[in-house]
PDB file of C-alpha atoms in Angstrom:
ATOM      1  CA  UNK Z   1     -33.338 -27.997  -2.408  1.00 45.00           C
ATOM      2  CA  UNK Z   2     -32.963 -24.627  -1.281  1.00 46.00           C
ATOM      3  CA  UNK Z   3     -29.780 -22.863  -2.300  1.00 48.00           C
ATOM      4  CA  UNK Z   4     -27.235 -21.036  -0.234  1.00 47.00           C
ATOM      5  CA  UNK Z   5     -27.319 -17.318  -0.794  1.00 47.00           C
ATOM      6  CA  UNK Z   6     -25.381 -15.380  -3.411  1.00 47.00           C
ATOM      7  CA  UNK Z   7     -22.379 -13.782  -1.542  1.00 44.00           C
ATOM      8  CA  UNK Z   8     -21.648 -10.498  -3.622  1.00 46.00           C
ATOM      9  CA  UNK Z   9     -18.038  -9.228  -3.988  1.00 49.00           C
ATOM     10  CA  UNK Z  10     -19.339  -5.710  -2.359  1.00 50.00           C
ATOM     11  CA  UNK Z  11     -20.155  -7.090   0.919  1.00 55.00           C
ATOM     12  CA  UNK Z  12     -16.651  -7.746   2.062  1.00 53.00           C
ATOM     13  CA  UNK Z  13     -15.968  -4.524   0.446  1.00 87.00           C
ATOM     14  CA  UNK Z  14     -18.391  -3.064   2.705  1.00 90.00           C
ATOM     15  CA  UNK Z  15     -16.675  -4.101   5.862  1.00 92.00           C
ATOM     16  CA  UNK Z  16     -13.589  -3.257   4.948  1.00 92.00           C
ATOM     17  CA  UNK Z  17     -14.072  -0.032   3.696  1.00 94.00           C
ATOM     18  CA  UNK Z  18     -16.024   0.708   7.165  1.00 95.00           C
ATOM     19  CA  UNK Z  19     -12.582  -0.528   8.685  1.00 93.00           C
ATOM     20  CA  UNK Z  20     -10.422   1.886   6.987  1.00 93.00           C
ATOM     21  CA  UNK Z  21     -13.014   4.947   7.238  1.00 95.00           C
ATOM     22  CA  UNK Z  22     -12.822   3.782  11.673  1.00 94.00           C
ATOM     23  CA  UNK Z  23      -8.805   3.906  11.309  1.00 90.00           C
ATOM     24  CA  UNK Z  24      -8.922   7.366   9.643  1.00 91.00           C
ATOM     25  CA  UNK Z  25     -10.254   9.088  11.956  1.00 93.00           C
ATOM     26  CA  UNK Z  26      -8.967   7.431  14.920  1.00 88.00           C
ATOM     27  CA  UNK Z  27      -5.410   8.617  13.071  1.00 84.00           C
ATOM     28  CA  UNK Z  28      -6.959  11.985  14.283  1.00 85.00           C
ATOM     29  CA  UNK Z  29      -7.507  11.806  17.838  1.00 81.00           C
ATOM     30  CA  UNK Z  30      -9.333  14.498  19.071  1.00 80.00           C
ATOM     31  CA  UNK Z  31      -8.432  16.185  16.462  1.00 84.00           C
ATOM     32  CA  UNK Z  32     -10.948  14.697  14.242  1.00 91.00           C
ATOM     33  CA  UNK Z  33     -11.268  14.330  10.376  1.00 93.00           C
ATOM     34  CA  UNK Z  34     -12.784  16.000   7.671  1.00 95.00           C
ATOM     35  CA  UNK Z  35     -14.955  14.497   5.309  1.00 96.00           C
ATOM     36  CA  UNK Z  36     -12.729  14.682   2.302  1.00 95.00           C
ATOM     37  CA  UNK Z  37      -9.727  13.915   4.098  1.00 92.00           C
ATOM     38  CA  UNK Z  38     -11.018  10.616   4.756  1.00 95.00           C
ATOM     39  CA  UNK Z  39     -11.429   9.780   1.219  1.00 95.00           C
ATOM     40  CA  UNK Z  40      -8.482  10.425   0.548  1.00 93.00           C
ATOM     41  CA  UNK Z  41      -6.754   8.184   3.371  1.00 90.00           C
ATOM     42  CA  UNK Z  42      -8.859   5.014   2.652  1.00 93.00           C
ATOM     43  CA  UNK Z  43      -8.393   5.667  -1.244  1.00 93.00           C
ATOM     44  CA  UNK Z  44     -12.774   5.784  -1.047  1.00 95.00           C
ATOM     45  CA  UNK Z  45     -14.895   7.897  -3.042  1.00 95.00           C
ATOM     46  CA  UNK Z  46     -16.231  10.623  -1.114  1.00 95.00           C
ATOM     47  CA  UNK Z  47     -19.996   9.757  -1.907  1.00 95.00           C
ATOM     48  CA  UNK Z  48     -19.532   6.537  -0.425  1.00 95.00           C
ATOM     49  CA  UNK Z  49     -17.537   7.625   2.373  1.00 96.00           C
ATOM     50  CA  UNK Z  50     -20.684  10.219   3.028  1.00 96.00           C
ATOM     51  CA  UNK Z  51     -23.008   7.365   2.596  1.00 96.00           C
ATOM     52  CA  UNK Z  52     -21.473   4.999   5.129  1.00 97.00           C
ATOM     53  CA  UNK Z  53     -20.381   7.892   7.694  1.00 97.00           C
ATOM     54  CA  UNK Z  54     -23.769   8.396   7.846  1.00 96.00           C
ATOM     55  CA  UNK Z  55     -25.183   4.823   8.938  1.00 96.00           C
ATOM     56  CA  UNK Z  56     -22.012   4.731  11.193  1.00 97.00           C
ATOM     57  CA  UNK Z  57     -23.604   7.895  12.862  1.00 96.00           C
ATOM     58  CA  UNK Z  58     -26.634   6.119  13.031  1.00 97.00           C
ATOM     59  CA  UNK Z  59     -25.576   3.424  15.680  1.00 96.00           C
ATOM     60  CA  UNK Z  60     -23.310   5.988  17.514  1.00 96.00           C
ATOM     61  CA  UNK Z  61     -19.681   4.426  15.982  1.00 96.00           C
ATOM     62  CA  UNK Z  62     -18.931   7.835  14.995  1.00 97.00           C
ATOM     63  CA  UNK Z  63     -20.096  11.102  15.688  1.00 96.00           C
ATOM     64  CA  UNK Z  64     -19.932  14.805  13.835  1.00 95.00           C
ATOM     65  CA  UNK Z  65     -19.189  17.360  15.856  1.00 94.00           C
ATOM     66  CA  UNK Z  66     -20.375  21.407  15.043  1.00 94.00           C
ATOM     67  CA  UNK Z  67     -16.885  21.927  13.235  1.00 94.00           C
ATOM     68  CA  UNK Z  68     -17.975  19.175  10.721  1.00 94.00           C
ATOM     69  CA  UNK Z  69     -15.346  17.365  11.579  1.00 95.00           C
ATOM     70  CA  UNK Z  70     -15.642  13.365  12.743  1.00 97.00           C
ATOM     71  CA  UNK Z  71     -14.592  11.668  15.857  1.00 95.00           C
ATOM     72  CA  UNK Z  72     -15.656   8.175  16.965  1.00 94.00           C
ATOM     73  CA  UNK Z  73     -18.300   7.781  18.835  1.00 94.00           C
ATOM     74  CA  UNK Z  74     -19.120   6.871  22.479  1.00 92.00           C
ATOM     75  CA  UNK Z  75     -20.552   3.171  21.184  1.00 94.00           C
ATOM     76  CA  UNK Z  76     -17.193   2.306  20.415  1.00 93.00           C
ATOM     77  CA  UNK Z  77     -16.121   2.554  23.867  1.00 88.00           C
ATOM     78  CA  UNK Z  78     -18.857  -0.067  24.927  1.00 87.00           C
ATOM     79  CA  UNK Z  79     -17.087  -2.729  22.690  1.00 90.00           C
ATOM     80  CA  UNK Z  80     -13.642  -2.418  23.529  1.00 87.00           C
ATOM     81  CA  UNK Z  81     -14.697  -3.062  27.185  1.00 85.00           C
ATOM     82  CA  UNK Z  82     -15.781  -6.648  25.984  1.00 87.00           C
ATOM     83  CA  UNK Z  83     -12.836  -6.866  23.707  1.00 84.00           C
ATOM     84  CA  UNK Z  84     -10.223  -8.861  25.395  1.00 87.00           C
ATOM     85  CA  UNK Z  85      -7.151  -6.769  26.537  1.00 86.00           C
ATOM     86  CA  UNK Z  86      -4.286  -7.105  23.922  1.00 91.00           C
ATOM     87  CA  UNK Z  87      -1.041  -7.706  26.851  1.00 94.00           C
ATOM     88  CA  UNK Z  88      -1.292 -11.404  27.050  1.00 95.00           C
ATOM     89  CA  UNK Z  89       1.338 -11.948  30.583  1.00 97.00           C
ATOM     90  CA  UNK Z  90       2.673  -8.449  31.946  1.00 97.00           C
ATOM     91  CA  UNK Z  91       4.671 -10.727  34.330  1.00 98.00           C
ATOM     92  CA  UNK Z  92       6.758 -11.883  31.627  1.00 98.00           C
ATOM     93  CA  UNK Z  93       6.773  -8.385  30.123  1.00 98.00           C
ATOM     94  CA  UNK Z  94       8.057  -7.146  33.329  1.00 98.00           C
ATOM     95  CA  UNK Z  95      10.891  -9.767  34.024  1.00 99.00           C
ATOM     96  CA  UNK Z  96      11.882  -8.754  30.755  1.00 99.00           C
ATOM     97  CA  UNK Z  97      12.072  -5.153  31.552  1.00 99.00           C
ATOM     98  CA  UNK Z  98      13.984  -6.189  34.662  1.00 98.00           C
ATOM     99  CA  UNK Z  99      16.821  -8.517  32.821  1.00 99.00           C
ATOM    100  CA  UNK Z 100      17.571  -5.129  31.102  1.00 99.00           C
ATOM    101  CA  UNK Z 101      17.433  -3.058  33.756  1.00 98.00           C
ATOM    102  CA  UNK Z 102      19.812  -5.721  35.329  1.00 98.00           C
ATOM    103  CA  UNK Z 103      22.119  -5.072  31.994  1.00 97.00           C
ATOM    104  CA  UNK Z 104      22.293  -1.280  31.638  1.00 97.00           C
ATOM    105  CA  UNK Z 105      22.276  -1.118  35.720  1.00 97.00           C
ATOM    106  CA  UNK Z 106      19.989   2.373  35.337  1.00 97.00           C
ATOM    107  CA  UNK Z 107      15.507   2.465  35.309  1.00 97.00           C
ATOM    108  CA  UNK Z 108      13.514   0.440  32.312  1.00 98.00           C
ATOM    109  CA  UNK Z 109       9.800   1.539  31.861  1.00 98.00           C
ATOM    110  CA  UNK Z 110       6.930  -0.115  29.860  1.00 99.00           C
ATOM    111  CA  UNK Z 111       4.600   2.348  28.827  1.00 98.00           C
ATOM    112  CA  UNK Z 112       0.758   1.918  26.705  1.00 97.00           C
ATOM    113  CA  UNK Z 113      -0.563   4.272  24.451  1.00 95.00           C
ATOM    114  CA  UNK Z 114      -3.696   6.169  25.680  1.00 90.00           C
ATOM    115  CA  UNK Z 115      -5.633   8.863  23.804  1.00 80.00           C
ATOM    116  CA  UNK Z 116      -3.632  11.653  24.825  1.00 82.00           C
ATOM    117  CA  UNK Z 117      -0.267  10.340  26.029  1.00 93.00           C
ATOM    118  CA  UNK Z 118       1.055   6.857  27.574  1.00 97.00           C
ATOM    119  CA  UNK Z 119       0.511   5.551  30.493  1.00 96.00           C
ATOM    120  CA  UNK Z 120       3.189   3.745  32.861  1.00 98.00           C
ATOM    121  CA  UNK Z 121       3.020  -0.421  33.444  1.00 98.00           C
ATOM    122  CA  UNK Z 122       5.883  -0.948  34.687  1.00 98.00           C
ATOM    123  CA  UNK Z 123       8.850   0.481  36.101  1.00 97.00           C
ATOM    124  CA  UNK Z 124      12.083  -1.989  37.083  1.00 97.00           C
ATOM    125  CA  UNK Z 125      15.509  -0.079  38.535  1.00 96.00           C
ATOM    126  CA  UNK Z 126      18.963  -1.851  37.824  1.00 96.00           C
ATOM    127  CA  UNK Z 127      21.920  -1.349  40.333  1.00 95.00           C
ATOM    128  CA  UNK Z 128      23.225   2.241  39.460  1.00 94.00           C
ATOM    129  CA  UNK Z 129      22.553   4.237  43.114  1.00 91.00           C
ATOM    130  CA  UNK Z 130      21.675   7.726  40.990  1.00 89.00           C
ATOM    131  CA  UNK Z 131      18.247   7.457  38.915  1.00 83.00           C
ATOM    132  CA  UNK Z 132      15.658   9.300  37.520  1.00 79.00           C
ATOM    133  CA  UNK Z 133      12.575   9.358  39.596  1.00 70.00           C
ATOM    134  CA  UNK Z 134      10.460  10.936  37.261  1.00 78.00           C
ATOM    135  CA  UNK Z 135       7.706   8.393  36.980  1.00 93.00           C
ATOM    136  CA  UNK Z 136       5.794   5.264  38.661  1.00 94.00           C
ATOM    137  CA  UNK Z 137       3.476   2.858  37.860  1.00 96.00           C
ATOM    138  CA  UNK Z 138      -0.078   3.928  36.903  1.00 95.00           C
ATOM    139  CA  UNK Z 139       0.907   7.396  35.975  1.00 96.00           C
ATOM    140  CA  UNK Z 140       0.047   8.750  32.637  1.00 95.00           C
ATOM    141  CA  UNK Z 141       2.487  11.691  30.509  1.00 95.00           C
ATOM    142  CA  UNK Z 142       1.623  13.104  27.140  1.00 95.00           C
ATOM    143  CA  UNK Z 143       3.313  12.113  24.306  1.00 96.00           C
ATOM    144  CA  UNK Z 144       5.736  14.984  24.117  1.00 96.00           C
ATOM    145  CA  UNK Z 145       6.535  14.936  27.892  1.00 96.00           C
ATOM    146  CA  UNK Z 146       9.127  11.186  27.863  1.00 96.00           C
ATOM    147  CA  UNK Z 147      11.111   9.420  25.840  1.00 97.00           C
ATOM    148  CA  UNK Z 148       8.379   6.580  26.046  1.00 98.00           C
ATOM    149  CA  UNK Z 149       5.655   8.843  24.497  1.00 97.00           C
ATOM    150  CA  UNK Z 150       8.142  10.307  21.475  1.00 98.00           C
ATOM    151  CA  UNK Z 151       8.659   6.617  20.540  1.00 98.00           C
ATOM    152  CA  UNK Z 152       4.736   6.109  19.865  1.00 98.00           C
ATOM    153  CA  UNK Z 153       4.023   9.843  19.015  1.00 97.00           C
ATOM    154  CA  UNK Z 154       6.386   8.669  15.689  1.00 97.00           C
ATOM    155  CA  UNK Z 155       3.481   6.065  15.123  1.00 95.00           C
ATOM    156  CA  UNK Z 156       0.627   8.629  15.059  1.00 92.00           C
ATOM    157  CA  UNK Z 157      -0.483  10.394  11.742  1.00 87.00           C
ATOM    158  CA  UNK Z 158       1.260  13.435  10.937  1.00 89.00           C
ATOM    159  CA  UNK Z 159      -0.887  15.963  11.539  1.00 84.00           C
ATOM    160  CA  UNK Z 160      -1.937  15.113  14.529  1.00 87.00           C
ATOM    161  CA  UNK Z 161       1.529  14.433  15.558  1.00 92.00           C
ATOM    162  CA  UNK Z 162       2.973  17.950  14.559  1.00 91.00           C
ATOM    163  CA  UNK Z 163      -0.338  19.214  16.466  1.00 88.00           C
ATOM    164  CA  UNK Z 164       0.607  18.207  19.743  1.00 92.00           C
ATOM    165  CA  UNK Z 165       4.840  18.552  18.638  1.00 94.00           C
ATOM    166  CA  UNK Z 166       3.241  22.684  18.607  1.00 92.00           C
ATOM    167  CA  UNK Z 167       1.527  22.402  21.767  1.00 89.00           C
ATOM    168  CA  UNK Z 168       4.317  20.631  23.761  1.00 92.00           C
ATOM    169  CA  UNK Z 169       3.231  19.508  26.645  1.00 92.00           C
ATOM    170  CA  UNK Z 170       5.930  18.798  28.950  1.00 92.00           C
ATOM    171  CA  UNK Z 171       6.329  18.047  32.386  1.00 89.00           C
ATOM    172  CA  UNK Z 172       9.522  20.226  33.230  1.00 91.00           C
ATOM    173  CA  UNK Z 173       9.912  23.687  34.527  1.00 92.00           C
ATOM    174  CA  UNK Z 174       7.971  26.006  32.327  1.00 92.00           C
ATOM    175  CA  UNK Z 175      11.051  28.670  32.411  1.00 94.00           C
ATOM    176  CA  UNK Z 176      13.340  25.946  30.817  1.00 95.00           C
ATOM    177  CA  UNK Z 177      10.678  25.307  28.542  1.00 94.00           C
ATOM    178  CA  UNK Z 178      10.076  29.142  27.160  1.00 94.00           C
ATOM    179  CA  UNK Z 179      13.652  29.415  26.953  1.00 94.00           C
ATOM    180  CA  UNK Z 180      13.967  27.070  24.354  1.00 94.00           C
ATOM    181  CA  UNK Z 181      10.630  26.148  22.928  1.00 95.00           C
ATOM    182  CA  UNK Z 182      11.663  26.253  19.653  1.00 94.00           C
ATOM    183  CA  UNK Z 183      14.677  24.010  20.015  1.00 96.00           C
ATOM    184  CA  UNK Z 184      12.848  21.602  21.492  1.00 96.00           C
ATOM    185  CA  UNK Z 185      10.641  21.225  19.195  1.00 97.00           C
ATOM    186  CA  UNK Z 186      13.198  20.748  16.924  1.00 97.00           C
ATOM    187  CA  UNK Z 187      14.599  17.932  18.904  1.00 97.00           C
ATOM    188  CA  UNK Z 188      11.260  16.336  19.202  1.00 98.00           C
ATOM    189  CA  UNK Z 189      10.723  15.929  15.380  1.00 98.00           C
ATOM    190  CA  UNK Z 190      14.690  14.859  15.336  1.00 98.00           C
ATOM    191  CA  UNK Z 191      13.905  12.009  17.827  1.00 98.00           C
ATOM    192  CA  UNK Z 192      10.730  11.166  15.514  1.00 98.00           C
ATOM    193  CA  UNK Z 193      12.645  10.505  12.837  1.00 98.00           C
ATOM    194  CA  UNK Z 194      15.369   8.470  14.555  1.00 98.00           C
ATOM    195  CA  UNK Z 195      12.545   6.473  15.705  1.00 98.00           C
ATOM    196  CA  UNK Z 196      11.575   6.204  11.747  1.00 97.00           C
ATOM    197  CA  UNK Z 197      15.093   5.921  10.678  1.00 98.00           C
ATOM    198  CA  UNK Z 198      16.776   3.455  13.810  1.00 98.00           C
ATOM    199  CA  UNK Z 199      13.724   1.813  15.499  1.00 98.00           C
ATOM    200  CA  UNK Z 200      14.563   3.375  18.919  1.00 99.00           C
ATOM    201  CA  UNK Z 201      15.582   7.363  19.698  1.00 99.00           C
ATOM    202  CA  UNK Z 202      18.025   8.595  22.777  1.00 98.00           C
ATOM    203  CA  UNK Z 203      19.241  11.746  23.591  1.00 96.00           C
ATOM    204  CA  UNK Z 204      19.219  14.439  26.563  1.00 95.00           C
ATOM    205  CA  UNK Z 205      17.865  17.588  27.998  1.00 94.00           C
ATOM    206  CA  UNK Z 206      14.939  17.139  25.325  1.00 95.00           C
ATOM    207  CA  UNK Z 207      12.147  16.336  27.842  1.00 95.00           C
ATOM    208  CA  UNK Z 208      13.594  17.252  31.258  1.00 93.00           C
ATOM    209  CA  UNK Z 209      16.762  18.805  32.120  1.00 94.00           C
ATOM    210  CA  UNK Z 210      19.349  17.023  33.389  1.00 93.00           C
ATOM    211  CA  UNK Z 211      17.274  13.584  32.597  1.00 94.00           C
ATOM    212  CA  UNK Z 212      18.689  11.441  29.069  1.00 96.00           C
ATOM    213  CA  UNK Z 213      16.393   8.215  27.524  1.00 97.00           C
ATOM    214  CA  UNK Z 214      16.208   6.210  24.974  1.00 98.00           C
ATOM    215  CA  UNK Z 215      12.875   4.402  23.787  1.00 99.00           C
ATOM    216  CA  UNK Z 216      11.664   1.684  21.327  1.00 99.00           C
ATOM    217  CA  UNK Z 217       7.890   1.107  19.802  1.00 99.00           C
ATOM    218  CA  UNK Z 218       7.407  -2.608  20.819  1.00 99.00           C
ATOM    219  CA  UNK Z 219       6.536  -4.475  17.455  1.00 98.00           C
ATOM    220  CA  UNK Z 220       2.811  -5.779  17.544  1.00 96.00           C
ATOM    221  CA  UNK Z 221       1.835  -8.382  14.939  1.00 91.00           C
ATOM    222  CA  UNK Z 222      -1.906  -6.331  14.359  1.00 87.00           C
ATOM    223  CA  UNK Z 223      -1.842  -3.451  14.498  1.00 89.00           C
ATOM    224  CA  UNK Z 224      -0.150  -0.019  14.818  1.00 91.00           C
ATOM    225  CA  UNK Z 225       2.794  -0.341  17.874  1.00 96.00           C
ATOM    226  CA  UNK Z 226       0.874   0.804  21.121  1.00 96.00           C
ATOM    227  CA  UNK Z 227       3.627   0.225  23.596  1.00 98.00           C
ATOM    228  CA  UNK Z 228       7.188   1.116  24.417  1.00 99.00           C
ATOM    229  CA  UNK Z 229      10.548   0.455  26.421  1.00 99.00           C
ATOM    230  CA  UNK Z 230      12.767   2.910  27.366  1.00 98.00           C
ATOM    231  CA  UNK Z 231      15.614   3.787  29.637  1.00 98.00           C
ATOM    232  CA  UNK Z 232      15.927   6.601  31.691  1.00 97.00           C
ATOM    233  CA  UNK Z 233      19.361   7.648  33.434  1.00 96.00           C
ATOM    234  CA  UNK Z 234      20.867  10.674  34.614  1.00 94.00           C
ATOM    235  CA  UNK Z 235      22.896  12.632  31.292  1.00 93.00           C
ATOM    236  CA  UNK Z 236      26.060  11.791  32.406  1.00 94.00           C
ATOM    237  CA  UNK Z 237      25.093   7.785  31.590  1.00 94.00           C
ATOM    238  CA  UNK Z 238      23.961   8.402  28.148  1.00 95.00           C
ATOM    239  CA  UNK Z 239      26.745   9.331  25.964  1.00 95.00           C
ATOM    240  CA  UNK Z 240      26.399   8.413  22.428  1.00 95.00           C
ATOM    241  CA  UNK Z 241      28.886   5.369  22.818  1.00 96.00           C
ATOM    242  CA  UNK Z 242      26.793   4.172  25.489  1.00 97.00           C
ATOM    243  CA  UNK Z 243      23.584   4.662  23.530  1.00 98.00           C
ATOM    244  CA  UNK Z 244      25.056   2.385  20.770  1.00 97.00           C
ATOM    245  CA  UNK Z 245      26.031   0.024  23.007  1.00 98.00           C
ATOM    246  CA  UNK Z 246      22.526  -0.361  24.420  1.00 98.00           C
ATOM    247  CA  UNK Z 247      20.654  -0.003  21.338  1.00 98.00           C
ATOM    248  CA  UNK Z 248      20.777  -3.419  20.417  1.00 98.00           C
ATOM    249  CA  UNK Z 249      19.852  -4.513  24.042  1.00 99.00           C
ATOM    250  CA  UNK Z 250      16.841  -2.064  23.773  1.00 99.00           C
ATOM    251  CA  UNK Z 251      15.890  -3.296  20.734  1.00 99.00           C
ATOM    252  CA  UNK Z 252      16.347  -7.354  21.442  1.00 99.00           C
ATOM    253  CA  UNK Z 253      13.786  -6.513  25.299  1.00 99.00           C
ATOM    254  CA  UNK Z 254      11.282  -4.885  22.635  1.00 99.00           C
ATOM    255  CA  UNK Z 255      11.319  -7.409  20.180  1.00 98.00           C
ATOM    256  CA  UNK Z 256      11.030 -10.524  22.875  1.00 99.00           C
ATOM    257  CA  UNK Z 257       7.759  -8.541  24.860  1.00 99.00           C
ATOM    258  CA  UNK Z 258       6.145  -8.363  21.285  1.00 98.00           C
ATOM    259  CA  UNK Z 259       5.737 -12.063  22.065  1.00 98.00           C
ATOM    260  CA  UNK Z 260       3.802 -11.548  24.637  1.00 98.00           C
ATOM    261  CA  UNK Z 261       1.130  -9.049  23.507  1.00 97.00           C
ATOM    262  CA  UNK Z 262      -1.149  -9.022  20.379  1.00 93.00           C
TER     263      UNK Z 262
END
């Protein structure tokens, strides 16, 4: 009788190691990663990090650019199209969105990671007659430019996050911005770390003047949080007592549309 094959112990290795070496540089964005840095993320010997960069090169999963550096590579692309999308009912996300806009009476957004930024799903309005009309459905901000985007810019590697914290990209009037570059920056990384710290960030004046948010990273049970709720109102409706007051509310709408994603 003909025996099943031997399964080694390295050839689960093997699949998870390519795994890790995919999530290291994706951590990178466009920034890419260096050969030796991605040892040292996935905890892999360099050799066989070489070794299996190499045959990932081969069928176009990642790509090395003239700077050395890797980035993944356009095959990738061609599988997440057949992968199925990870929001499982954006109807119930957005009823959600609306029983808190219904709460805090000002606008609630739901916003998805893309490569560069987030990009806008939905946008419900509560009763308050003054709002922010900063964004709509289907548009796309970098991370730096909304309270959405600083609540998933706090999920991105470090490098690349204080890479784009130094470029800044923001959406407001580029004589507020080169009057206080530096102090916004410095707000930025504060509102990371609130993020880190709280599991949501508010404040005001940091991406557009006049305009105050607060956002949360909704929880996802595989992966890296890849979506976010915030609240946008005019300054005045954002005082810190408020902000604790809707924190919990904030936090409750993020936790109960983590149901409904993967």
């Amino acid at each position: 009788m003909k025996s099943e094959p031997t399964v080694t112990p390295e050839r689960p290795q093997v699949v998870e190691r390519v795994a890790s070496i995919l999530r290291a540089i994706s951590a990178q964005g466009a920034t890419g990663a260096r050969l030796k840095d991605i040892a040292v993320d996935t905890g892999i010997a360099r050799p066989s990090v070489h070794r299996l960069l190499g045959e990932l090169a081969a069928v176009a999963y990642v790509t090395q650019w003239p700077d050395k550096r890797y980035r993944l590579g356009t095959a990738l692309f061609s599988l997440g199209l057949s992968a199925p999308h990870p929001i499982k009912d954006l109807v119930a996300i957005r009823a959600l969105a609306q029983e808190l806009a219904d709460q805090c009476g000002d606008v609630v957004y739901v916003a998805l990671r893309k490569f560069d930024g987030v990009h806008y799903l939905v946008r419900t309005e509560g009763s308050y007659p003054i709002r922010t009309h900063l964004v709509a459905v289907n548009d796309s901000k970098p991370f730096t430019a909304s309270y959405s985007g600083l609540a998933l810019l706090a999920q991105l590697d470090e490098s690349v996050r204080n890479s784009l914290i130094n470029k800044l990209a923001l959406d407001a009037p580029a004589d507020w911005v080169d009057e206080r570059r530096h102090q916004l920056e410095r707000q930025i990384r504060e509102k990371i770390e609130e993020v880190k710290v709280l599991g949501y960030c508010a404040g005001k004046n940091t991406v557009m003047p006049g305009v105050a948010g607060m956002a949360a990273p909704i929880p996802s049970a595989t992966q890296t949080p890849y979506m976010s709720i915030s609240i946008s109102a005019i300054e005045e409706r954002l005082n810190t007592e408020r902000v604790k007051e809707l924190a919990p509310r904030l936090l409750k709408t993020a936790q109960a549309i983590s149901e409904h994603i993967e």
